[in-house]
Short mmCIF file of C-alpha atoms in Angstrom, two decimals:
data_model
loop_
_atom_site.label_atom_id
_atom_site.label_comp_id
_atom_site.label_asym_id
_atom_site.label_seq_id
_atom_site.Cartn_x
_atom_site.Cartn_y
_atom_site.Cartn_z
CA UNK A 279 -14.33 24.18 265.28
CA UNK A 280 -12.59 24.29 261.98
CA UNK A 281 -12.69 21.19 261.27
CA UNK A 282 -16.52 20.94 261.41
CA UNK A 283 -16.84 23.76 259.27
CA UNK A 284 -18.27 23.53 255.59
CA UNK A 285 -16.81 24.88 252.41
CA UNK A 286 -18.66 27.47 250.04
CA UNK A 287 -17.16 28.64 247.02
CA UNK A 288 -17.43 32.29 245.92
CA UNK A 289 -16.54 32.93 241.99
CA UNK A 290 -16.66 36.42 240.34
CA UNK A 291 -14.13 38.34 238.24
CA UNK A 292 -14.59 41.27 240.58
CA UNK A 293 -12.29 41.33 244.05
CA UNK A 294 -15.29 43.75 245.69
CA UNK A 295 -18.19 41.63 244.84
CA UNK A 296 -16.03 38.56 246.43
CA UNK A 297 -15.70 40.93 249.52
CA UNK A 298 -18.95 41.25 249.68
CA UNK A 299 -20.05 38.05 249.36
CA UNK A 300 -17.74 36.85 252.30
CA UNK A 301 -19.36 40.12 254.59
CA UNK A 302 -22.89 38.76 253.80
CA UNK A 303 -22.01 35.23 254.43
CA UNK A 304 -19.23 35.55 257.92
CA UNK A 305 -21.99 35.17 260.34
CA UNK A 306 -22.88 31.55 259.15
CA UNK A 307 -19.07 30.40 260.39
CA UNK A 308 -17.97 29.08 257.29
CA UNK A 309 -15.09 28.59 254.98
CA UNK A 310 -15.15 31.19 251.97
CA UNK A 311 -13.12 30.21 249.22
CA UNK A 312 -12.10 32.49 246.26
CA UNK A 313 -12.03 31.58 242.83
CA UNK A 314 -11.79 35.17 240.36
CA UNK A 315 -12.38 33.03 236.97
CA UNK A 316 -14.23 30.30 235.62
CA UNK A 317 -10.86 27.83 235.33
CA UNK A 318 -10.08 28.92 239.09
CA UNK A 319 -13.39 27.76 240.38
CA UNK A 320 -13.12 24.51 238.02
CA UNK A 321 -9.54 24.19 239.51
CA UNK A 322 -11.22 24.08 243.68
CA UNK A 323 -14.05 22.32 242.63
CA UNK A 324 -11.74 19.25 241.77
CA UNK A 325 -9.42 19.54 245.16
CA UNK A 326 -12.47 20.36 247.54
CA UNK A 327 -15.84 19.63 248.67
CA UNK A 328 -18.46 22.55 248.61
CA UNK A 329 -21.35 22.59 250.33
CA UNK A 330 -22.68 25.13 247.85
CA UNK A 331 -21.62 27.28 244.68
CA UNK A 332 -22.16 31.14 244.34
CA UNK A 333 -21.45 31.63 240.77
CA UNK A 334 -21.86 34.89 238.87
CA UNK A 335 -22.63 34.62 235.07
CA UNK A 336 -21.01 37.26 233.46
CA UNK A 337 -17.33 36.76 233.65
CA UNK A 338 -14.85 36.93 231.04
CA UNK A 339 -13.05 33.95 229.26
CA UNK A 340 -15.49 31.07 230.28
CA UNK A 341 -19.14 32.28 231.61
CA UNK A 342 -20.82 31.21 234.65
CA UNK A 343 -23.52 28.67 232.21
CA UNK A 344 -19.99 27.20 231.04
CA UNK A 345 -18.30 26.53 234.26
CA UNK A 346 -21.56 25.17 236.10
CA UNK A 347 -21.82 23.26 232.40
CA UNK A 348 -18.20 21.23 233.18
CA UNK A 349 -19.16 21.02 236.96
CA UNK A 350 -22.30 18.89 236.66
CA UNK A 351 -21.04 16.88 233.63
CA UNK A 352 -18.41 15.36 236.54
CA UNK A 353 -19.76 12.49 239.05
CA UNK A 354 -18.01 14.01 241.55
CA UNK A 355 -19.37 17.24 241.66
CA UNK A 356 -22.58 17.06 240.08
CA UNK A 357 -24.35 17.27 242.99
CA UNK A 358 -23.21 20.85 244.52
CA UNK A 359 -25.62 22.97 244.56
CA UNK A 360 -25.23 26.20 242.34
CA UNK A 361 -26.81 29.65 243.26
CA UNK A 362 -26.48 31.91 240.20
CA UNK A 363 -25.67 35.41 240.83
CA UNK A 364 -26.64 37.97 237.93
CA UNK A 365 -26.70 41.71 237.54
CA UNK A 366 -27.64 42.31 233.42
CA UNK A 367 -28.73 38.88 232.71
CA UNK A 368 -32.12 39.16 234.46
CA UNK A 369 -34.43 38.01 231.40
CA UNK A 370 -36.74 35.21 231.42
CA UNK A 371 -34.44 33.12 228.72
CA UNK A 372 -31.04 33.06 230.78
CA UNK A 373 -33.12 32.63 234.11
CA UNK A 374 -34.14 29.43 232.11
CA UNK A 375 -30.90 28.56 230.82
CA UNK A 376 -29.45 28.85 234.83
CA UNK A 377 -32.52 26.47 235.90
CA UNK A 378 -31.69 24.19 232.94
CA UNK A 379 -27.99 23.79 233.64
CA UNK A 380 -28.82 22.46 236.83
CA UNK A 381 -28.87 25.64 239.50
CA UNK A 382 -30.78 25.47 242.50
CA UNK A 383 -31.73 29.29 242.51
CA UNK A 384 -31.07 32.52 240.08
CA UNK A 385 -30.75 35.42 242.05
CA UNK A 386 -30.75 38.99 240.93
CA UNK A 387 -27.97 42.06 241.85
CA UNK A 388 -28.42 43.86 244.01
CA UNK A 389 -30.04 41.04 246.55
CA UNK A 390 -30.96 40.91 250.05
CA UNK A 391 -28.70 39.73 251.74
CA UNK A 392 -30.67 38.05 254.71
CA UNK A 393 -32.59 36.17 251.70
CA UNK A 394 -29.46 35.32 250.01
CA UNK A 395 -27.69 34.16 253.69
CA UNK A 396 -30.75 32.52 254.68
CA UNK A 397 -30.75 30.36 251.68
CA UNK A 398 -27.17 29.41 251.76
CA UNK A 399 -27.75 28.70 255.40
CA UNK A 400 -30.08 25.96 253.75
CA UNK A 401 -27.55 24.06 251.75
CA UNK A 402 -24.92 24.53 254.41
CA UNK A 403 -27.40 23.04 257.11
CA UNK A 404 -27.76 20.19 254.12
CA UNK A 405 -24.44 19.56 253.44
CA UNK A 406 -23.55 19.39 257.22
CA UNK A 407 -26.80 16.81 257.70
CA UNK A 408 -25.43 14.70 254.55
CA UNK A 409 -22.34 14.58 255.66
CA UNK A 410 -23.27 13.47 259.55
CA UNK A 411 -25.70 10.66 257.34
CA UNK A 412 -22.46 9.57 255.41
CA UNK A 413 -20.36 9.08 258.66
CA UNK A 414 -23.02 7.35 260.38
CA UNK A 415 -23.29 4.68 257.55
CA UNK A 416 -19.61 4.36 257.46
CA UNK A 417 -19.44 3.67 261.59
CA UNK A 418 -22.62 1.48 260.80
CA UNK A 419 -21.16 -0.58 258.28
CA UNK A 420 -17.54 -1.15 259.65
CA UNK A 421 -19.71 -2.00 263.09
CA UNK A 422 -21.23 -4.95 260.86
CA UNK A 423 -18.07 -5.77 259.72
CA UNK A 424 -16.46 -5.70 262.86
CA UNK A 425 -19.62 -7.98 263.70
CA UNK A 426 -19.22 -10.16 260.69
CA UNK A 427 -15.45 -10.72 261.94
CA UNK A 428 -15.82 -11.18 265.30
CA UNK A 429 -18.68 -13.70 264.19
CA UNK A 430 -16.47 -16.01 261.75
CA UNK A 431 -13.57 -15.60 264.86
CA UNK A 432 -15.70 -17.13 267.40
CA UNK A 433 -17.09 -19.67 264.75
CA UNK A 434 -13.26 -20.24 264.04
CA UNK A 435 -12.57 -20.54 267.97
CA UNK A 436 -15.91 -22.95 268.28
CA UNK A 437 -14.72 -25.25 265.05
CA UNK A 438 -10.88 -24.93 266.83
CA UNK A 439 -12.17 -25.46 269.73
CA UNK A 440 -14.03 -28.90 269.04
CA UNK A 441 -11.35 -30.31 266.92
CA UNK A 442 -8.90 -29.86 269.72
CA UNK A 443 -11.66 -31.91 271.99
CA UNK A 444 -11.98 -34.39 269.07
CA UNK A 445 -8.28 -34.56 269.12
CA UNK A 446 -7.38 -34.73 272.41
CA UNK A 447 -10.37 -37.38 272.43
CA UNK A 448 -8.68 -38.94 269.36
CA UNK A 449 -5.19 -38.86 271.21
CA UNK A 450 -6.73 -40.93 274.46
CA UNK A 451 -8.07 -43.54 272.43
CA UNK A 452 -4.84 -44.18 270.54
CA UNK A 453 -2.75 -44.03 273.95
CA UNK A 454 -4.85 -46.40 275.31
CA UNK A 455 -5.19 -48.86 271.90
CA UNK A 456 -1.16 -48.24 271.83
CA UNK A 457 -1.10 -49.46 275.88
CA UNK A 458 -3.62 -52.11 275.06
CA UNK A 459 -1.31 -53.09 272.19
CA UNK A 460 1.76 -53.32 273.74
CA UNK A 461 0.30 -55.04 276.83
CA UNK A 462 -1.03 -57.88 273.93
CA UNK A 463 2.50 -58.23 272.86
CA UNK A 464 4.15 -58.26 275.65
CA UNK A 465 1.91 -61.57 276.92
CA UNK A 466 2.33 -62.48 273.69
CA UNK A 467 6.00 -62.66 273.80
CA UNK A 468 5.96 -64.04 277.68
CA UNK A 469 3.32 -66.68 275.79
CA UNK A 470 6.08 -67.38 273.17
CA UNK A 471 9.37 -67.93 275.26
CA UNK A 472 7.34 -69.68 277.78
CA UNK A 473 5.98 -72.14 275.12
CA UNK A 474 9.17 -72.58 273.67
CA UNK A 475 10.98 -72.98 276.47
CA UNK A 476 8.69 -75.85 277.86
CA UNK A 477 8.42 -77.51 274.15
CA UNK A 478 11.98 -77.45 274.18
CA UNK A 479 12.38 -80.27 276.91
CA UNK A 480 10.05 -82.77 274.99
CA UNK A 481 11.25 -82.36 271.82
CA UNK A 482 15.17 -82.50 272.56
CA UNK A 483 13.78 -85.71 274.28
CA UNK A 484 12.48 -87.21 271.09
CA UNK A 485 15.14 -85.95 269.23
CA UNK A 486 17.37 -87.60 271.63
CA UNK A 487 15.58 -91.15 271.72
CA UNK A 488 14.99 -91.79 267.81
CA UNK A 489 18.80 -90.96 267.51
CA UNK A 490 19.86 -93.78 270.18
CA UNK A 491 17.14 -96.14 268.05
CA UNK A 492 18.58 -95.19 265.14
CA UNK A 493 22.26 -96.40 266.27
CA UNK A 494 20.52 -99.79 267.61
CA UNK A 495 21.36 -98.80 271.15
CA UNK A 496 18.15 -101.04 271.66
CA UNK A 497 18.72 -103.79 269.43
CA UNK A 498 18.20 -103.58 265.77
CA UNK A 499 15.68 -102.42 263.52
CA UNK A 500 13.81 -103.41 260.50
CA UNK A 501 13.32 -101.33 257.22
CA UNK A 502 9.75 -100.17 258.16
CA UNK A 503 10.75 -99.12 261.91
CA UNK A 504 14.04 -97.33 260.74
CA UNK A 505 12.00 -95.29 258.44
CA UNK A 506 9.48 -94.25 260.43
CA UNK A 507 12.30 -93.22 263.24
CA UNK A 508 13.60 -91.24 260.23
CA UNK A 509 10.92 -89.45 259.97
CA UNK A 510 9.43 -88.44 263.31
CA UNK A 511 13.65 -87.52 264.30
CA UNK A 512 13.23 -84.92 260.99
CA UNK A 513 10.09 -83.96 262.00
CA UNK A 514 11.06 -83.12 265.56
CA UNK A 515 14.12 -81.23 264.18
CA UNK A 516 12.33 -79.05 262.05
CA UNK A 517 9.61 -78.51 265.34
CA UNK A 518 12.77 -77.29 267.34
CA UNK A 519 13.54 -75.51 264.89
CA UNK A 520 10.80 -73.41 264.43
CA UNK A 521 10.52 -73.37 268.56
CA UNK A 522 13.89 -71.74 268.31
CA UNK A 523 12.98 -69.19 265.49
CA UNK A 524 9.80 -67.88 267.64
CA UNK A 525 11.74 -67.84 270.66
CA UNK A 526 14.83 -65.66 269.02
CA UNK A 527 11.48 -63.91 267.30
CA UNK A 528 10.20 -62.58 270.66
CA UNK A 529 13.43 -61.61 272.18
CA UNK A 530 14.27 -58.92 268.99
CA UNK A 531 10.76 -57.92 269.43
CA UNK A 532 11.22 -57.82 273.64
CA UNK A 533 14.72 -56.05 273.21
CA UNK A 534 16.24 -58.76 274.93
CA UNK A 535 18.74 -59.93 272.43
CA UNK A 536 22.28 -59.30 273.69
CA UNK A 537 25.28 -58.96 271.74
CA UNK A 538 28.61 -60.16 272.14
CA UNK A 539 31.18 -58.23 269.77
CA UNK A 540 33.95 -59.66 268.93
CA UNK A 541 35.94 -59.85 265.80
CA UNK A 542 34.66 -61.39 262.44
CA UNK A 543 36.77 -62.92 259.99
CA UNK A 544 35.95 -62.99 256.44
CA UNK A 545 35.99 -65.28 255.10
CA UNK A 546 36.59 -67.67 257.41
CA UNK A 547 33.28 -67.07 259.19
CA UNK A 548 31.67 -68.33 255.12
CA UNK A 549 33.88 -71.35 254.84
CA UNK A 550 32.95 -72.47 258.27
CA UNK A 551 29.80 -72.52 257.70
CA UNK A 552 29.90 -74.27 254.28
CA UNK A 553 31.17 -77.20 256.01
CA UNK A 554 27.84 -77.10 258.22
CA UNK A 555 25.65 -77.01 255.04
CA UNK A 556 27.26 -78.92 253.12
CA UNK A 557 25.16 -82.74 253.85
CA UNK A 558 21.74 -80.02 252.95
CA UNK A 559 23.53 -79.10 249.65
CA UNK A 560 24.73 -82.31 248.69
CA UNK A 561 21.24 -83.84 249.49
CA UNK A 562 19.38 -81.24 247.13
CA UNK A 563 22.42 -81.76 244.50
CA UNK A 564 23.41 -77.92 245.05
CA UNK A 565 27.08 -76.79 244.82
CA UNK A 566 28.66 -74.02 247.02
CA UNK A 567 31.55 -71.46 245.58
CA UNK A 568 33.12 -68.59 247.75
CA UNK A 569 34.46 -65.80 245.75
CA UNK A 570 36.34 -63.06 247.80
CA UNK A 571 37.11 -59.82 246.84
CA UNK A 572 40.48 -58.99 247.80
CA UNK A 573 42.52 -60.14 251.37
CA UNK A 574 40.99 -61.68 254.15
CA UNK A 575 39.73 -58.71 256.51
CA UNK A 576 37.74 -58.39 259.78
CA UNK A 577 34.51 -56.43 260.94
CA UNK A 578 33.83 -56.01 265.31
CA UNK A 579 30.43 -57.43 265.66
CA UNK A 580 28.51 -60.41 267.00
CA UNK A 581 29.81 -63.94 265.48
CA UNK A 582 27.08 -65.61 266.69
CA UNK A 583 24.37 -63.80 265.06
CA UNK A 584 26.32 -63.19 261.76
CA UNK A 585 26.54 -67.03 261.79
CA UNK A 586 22.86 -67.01 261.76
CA UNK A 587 22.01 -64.99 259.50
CA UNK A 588 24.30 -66.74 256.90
CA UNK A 589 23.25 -69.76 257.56
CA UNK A 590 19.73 -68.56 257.02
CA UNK A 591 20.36 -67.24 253.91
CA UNK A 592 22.82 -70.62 252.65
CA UNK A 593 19.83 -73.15 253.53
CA UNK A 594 16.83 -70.84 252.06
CA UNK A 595 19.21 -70.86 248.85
CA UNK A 596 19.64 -74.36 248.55
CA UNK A 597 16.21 -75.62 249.56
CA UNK A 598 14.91 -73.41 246.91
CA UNK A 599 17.70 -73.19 244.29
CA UNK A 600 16.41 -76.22 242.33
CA UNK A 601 19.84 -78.12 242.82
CA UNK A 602 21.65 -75.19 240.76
CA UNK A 603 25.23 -73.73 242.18
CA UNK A 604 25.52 -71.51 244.68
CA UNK A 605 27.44 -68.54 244.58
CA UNK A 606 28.87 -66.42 247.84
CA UNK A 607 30.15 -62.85 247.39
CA UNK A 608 32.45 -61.84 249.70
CA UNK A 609 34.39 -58.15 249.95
CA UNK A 610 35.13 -55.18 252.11
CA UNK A 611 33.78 -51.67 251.09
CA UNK A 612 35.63 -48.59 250.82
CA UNK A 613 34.38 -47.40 254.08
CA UNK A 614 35.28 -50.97 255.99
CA UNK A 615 32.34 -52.47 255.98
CA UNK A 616 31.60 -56.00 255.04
CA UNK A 617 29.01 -57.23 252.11
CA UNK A 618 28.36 -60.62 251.25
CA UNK A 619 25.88 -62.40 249.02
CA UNK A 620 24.05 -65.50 248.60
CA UNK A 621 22.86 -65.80 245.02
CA UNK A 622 21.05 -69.16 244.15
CA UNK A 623 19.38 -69.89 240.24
CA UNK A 624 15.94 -71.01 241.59
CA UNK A 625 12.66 -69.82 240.86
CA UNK A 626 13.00 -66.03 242.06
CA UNK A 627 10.73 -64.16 243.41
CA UNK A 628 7.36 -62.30 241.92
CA UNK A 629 8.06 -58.72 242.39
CA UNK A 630 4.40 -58.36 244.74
CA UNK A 631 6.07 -60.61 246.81
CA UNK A 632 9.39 -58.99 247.67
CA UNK A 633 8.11 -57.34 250.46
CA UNK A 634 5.92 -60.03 251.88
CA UNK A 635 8.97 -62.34 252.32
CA UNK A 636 10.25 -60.34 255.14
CA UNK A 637 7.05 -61.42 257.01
CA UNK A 638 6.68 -63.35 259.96
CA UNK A 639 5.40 -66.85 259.15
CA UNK A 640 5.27 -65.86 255.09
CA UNK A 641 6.37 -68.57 252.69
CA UNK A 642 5.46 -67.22 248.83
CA UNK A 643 7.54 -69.84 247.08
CA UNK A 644 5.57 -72.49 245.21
CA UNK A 645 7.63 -75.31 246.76
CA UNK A 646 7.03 -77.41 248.88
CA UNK A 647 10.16 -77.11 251.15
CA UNK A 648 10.17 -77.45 254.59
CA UNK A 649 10.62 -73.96 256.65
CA UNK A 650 9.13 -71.77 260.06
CA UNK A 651 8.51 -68.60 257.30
CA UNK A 652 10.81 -66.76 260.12
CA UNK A 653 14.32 -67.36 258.84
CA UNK A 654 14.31 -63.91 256.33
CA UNK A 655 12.51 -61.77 259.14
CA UNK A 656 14.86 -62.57 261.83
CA UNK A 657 17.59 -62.58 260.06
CA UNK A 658 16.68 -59.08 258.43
CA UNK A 659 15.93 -57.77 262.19
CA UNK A 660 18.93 -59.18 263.45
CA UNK A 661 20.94 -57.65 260.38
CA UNK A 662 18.99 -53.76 261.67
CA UNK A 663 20.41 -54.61 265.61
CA UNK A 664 23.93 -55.19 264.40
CA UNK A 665 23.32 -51.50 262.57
CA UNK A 666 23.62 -53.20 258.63
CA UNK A 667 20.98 -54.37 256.49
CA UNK A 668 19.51 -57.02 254.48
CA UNK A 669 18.05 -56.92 250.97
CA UNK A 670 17.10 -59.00 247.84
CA UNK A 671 16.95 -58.45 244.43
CA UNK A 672 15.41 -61.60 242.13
CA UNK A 673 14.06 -62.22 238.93
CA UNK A 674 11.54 -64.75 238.42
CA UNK A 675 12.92 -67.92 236.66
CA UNK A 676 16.35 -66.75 237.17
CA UNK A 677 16.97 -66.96 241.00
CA UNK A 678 17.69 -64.47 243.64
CA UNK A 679 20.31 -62.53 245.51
CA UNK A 680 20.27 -61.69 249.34
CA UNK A 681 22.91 -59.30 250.35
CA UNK A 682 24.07 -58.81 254.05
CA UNK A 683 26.04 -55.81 254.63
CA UNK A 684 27.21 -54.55 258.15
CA UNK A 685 29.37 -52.13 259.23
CA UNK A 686 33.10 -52.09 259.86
CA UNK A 687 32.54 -51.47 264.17
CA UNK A 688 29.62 -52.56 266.29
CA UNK A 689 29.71 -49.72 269.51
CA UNK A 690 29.92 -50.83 272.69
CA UNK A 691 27.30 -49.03 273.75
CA UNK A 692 25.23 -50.04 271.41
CA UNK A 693 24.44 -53.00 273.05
CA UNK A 694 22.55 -51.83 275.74
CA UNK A 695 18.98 -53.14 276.01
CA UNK A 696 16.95 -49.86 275.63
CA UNK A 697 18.92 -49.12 272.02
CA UNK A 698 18.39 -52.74 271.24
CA UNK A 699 14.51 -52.61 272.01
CA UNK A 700 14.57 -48.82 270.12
CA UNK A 701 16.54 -50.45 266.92
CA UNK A 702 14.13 -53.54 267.08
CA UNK A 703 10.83 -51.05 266.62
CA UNK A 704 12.77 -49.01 263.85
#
């Protein structure tokens, strides 16, 4: 096939010695090629590869010691063999010179031509065995790569495959801590409205008794008696309250708060409730202001709760506002919605704590006020289910400001308990 065969280059000025070089060498199958100077040969020795060289020695313009000088001095041809030819220059110095310049014979005109084929024959067989070496190494070394590759892929797949086990493994034990979890909270809700539920009856009771005492349903009291009925009626208020607070606590985080919208007058729904607070200001020495931004305007949401959270906000400001006024911001945004905020001149807040004050049962403030620590993170959670938001800005020594903002319409179907309980978690 032609593609198997091997190429042999043929150089000498002279057409008929060419001829005759291709006649002696046709029965060994191979590809003669030409080259009738020096600068031709030079020119096929740097397109081709040659399996041998026949070069004569006396040509004209550049010799055959020249060309077979520029041929070995290249890395890419340096090893072709080179069979001088010769006709005059038989003498013992250029025979020398031939060997010298890196030929692998010197052979004499006329020559015999089985010698001559038999020899080429050699360097063809060579070539042909070199070549057949090369490919092998090349088919053995991309079968090691190919090795090498499909190695690191199946170490790949084995690393893949046991960190999808490890996270599959990974995922079961966090479904099951997350099941585990909300199975804990939900019996620790149940635990929570059923404990408030069943305080509730006692403590209304003593509520309910020290308040007849206190009006002498019974007969009179003395000093000492009157106090202590004072006392355990303020200390049962402040238990119901926090019974309350952990009972509205585990309905946000059971979903079960429902809402009744309705429209919410501004700022109506603020003076309302500054005649509820105002025995708690006047007893810490506090004064309220109300200053409203514009006309009186309305918001659809859930009185009840907006109540709450104001009221929240108005006795967490006086408690800890160090007797200083109390100032309420009131005014409807651009977009409709409502803002309002409670800014007291207490003690502030450390900045490390800002976060920590939306915490259940969290109280950072140095006094010693009365409180649950749940007013701020219900009233923040109810602020999220009535789609606003609550946030606080302070400076320590200076006081703080809360500021409720909620939008200008509750949906209707935003009161469904599934988007409750999904609002709650966010």
């Amino acid at each position: 096939m032609t593609a198997n065969r091997v190429n042999i280059l043929l150089v000498d000025d002279r057409p008929e010695n060419l001829l005759a070089l291709e006649a002696i060498l046709e029965p060994l199958g191979q590809n003669m090629i030409r080259a009738d100077s020096g600068p031709e040969a030079l020119k096929q020795v740097l397109g081709l590869d040659f399996a041998v060289i026949l070069l004569d020695v006396q040509m004209p313009g550049m010799n055959g010691f020249e060309v077979a000088e520029i041929i070995k001095s290249r890395e890419r041809s340096r090893t072709i063999p080179i069979i001088f030819l010769s006709a005059i220059s038989k003498e013992d110095a250029y025979v020398f010179k031939g060997y010298s310049m890196g030929a692998v014979d010197y052979v004499f005109k006329p020559f015999n031509t089985d010698v001559l084929r038999s020899k080429v024959a050699v360097f063809v067989e060579l070539f042909v065995k070199q070549r057949e070496l090369q490919n092998q190494g090349d088919l053995l070394r991309e079968s090691q790569k190919r090795e090498l590759e499909l190695e690191h892929r199946t170490s790949l797949l084995e690393a893949e495959a046991r960190s999808a086990a490890k996270l599959s493994q990974m995922n079961e034990e966090l479904h099951r801590r997350q099941v585990a979890l909300e199975q804990a909270m939900g019996a620790r809700n149940r635990f929570y409205a059923s404990m408030s539920h069943e305080l509730r009856t006692p403590i209304n009771a003593v509520i309910g008794y020290s308040t007849i005492m206190l009006d002498n349903i019974y007969g009179p009291l003395n000093a000492k008696q009157k106090e202590g009925l004072q006392r355990t009626l303020k200390a049962a208020r402040h238990l119901l309250e926090l019974v309350n607070d952990v009972l509205d606590l585990s309905k946000i985080e059971a979903g079960k708060i429902e809402l009744s919208l309705q429209p919410v007058m501004f700022p109506s729904l603020i003076e309302d409730l500054f005649v509820t607070v105002r025995p708690l200001a006047d007893e810490y020495g506090s004064t309220l202001s109300l200053d409203t931004e514009g006309e009186h305007f309305s918001i659809v949401s859930d009185p009840r709760r907006v109540r709450q959270i104001m009221l929240n906000l108005l006795s967490n400001a006086i408690k800890f506002g160090e007797g200083k006024p109390i100032r309420v911001l009131c005014k409807q945004n651009e977009d409709g919605s409502a803002q309002i905020e409670v800014i007291d001149q207490g003690l502030g807040i450390e900045q490390e704590d800002m976060a920590r004050i939306f915490e259940e049962f969290v109280q950072v403030s140095e006094s010693k006020q009365p409180g649950t620590g749940l007013g701020l993170p219900i009233s923040r959670r109810l602020a999220q289910l009535l789609d606003g938001s609550l946030t606080v800005r302070s400076v320590p020594g200076e006081g703080s400001a809360f500021r409720l903002t909620l939008p200008a319409s509750l949906e209707d179907d935003a009161t469904s308990t599934a988007e409750l309980s999904e609002a709650t978690v966010g």
